[in-house]
C-alpha positions as CSV (number, residue, x, y, z in Angstrom):
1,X,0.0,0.0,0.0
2,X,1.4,3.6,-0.6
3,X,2.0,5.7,2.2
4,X,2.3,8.5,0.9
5,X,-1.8,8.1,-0.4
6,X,-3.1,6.7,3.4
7,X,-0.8,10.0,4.4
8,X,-3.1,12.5,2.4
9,X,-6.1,10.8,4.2
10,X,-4.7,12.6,7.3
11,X,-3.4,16.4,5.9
12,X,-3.4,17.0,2.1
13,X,0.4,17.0,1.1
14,X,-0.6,20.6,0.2
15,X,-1.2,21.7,3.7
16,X,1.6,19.5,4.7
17,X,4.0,21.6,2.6
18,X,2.6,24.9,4.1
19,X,3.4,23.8,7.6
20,X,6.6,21.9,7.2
21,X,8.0,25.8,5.5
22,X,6.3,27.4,8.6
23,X,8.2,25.0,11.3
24,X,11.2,25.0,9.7
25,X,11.8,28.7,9.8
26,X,11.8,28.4,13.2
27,X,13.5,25.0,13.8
28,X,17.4,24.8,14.2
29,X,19.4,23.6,11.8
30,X,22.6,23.5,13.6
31,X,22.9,22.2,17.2
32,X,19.7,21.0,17.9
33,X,18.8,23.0,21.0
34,X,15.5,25.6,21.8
35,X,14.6,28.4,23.5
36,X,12.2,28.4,25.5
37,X,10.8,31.1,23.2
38,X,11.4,29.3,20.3
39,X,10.1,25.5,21.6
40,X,6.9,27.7,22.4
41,X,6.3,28.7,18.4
42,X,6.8,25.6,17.2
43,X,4.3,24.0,19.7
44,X,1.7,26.3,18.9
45,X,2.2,26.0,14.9
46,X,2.5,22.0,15.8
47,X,-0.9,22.4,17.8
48,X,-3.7,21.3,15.2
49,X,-1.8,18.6,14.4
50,X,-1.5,16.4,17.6
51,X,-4.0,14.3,16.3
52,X,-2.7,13.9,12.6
53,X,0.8,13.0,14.6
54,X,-0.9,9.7,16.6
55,X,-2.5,9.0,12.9
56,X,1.1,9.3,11.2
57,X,2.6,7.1,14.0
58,X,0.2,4.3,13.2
59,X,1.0,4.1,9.8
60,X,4.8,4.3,10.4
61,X,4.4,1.1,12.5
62,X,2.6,-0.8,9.8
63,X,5.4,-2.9,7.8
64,X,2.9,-2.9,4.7
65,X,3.3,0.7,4.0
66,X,6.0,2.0,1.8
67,X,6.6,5.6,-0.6
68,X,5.8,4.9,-4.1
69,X,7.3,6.8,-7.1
70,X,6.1,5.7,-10.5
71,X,9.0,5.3,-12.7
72,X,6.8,5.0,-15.6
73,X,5.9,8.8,-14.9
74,X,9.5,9.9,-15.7
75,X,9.6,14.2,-14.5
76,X,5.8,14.0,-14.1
77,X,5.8,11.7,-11.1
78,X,4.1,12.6,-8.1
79,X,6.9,13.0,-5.1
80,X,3.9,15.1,-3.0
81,X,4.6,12.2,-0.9
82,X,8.4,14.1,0.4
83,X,6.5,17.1,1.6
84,X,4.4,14.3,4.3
85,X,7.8,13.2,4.9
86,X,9.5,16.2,5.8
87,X,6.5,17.6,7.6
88,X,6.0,14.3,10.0
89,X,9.8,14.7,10.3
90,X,10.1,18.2,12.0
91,X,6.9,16.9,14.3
92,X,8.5,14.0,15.4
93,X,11.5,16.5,16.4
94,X,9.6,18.9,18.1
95,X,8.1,15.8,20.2
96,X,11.6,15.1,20.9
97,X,12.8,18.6,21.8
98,X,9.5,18.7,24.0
99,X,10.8,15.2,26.0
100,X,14.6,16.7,26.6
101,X,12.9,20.1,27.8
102,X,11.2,18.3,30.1
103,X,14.0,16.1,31.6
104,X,13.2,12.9,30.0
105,X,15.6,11.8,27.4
106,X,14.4,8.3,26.9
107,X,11.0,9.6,26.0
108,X,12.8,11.3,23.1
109,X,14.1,8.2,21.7
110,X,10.7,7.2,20.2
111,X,10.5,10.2,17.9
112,X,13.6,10.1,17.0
113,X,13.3,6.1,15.7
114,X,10.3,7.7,13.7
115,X,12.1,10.1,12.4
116,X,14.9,7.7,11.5
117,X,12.3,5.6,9.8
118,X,10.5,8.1,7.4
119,X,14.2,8.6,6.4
120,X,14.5,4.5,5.6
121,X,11.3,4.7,3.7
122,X,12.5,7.5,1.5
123,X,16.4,6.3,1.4
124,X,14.8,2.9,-0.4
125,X,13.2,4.3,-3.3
126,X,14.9,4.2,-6.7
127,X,14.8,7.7,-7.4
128,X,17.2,10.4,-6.5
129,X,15.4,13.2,-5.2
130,X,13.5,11.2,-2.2
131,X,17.2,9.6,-1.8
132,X,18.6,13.4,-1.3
133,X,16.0,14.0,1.1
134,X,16.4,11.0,2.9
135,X,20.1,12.0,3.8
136,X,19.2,15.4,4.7
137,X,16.6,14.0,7.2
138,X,18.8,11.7,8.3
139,X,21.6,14.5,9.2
140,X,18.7,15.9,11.0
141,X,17.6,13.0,13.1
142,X,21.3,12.5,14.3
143,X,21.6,16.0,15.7
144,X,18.7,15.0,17.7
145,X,20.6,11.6,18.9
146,X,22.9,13.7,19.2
147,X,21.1,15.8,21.8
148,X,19.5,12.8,23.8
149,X,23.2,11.7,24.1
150,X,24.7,14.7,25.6
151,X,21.4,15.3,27.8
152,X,22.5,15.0,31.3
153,X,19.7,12.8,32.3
154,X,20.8,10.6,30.0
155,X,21.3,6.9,31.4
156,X,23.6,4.4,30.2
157,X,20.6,1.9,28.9
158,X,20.0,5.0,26.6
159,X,23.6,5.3,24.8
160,X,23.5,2.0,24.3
161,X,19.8,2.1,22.2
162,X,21.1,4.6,20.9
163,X,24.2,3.2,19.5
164,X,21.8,0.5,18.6
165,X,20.1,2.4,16.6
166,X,23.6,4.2,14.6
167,X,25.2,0.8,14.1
168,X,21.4,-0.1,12.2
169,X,21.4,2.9,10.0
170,X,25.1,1.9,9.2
171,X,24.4,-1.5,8.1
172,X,21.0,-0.8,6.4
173,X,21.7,2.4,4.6
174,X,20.7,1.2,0.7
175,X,23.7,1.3,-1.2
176,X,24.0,4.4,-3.4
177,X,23.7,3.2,-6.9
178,X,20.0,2.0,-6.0
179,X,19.1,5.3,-6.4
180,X,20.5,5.8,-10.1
181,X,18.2,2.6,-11.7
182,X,15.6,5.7,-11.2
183,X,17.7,8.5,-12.3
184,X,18.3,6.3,-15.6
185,X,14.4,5.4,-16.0
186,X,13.4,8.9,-15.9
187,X,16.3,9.6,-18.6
188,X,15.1,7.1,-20.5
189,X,11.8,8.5,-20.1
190,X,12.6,12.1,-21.4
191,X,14.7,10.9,-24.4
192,X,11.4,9.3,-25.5
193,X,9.4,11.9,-24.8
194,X,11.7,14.4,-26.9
195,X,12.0,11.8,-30.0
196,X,8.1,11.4,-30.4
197,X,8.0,15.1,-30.6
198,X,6.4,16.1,-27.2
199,X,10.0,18.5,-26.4
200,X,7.2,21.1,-25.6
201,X,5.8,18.9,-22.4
202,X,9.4,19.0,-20.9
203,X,9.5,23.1,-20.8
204,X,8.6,25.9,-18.5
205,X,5.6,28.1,-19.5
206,X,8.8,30.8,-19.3
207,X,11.2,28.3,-21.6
């Protein structure tokens, strides 16, 4: 089943988009710390979507549901799917910022294994734009392990799940060249288009 379809059940990936830009102005991009200020916005913007959240979190945990890009679609396939991805990805870090404000690092380690695995969904596709974004995410998530390691209520049973969870993302990662057989197809794709005649369909209303 395609997750990115059950996702748009829950917020259109058009509203998705429109929040993700609105929490990421205000979401750090270095060090992942807040202030108090700042952790404030984000829950407020983050507020009508509690619910949406639980929803997300229950598809995430079925093994049936996967991102979908049809290959067959070459430039015109639908990747609305990354905006759902980004935008459950800064909610599940602003779940985890909320748990290390509050004192309790382990309760950030959930989020942050949802986080890593809307990256894993995206980081299988054979395409190279959801691959991109995969690695960006990923960057993100581990500047959130990052901060659940270095919290000082951090317990040993914690650094090791989370070491757990590094050594897994090291030894599942997809190997790179997976993400070319789609890059090819959708070459492939748009040499055909240009040789039947449709050159047109490839251009910008401006080009």
């Amino acid at each position: 089943t395609d997750l990115g379809q059950q996702m748009n059940k829950i917020v259109s990936a058009k509203e998705a988009a429109f929040a993700f830009r609105r929490l990421d102005k205000r979401y750090p991009h270095a060090a992942f710390t807040f202030s108090p200020t700042g952790l404030e916005t984000l829950r407020e913007i983050r507020e009508p979507f509690v619910e949406a959240l639980a929803q997300y979190r229950e598809l995430l945990a079925r093994p049936d549901l996967e991102f979908r890009v049809d290959l067959m679609q070459g430039l015109l396939a639908d990747l609305s799917f990354i905006d759902q991805a980004r935008f459950v990805h800064r909610l599940e870090g602003i779940a985890a910022a909320e748990a290390l404000a509050s004192g309790t690092p382990a309760e950030a380690v959930f989020p942050l294994r949802n986080m890593l695995a809307v990256d894993a969904r995206l980081a299988q596709l054979y395409h190279v734009v959801p691959r991109l974004t995969a690695a960006r995410l990923r960057a993100d998530a581990m500047r959130v392990l990052e901060a659940i390691a270095q919290h000082p209520q951090t317990s040993l049973p914690i650094h090791v799940e989370l070491y757990g969870l590094v050594v897994e993302q090291l030894n599942q990662w997809p190997d790179d060249a997976t993400a070319w057989i789609g890059d090819r197809a959708q070459g492939l794709h748009t040499y055909e288009l240009i040789r039947d005649g449709y050159l047109t369909s490839l251009l910008s209303r401006s080009e």
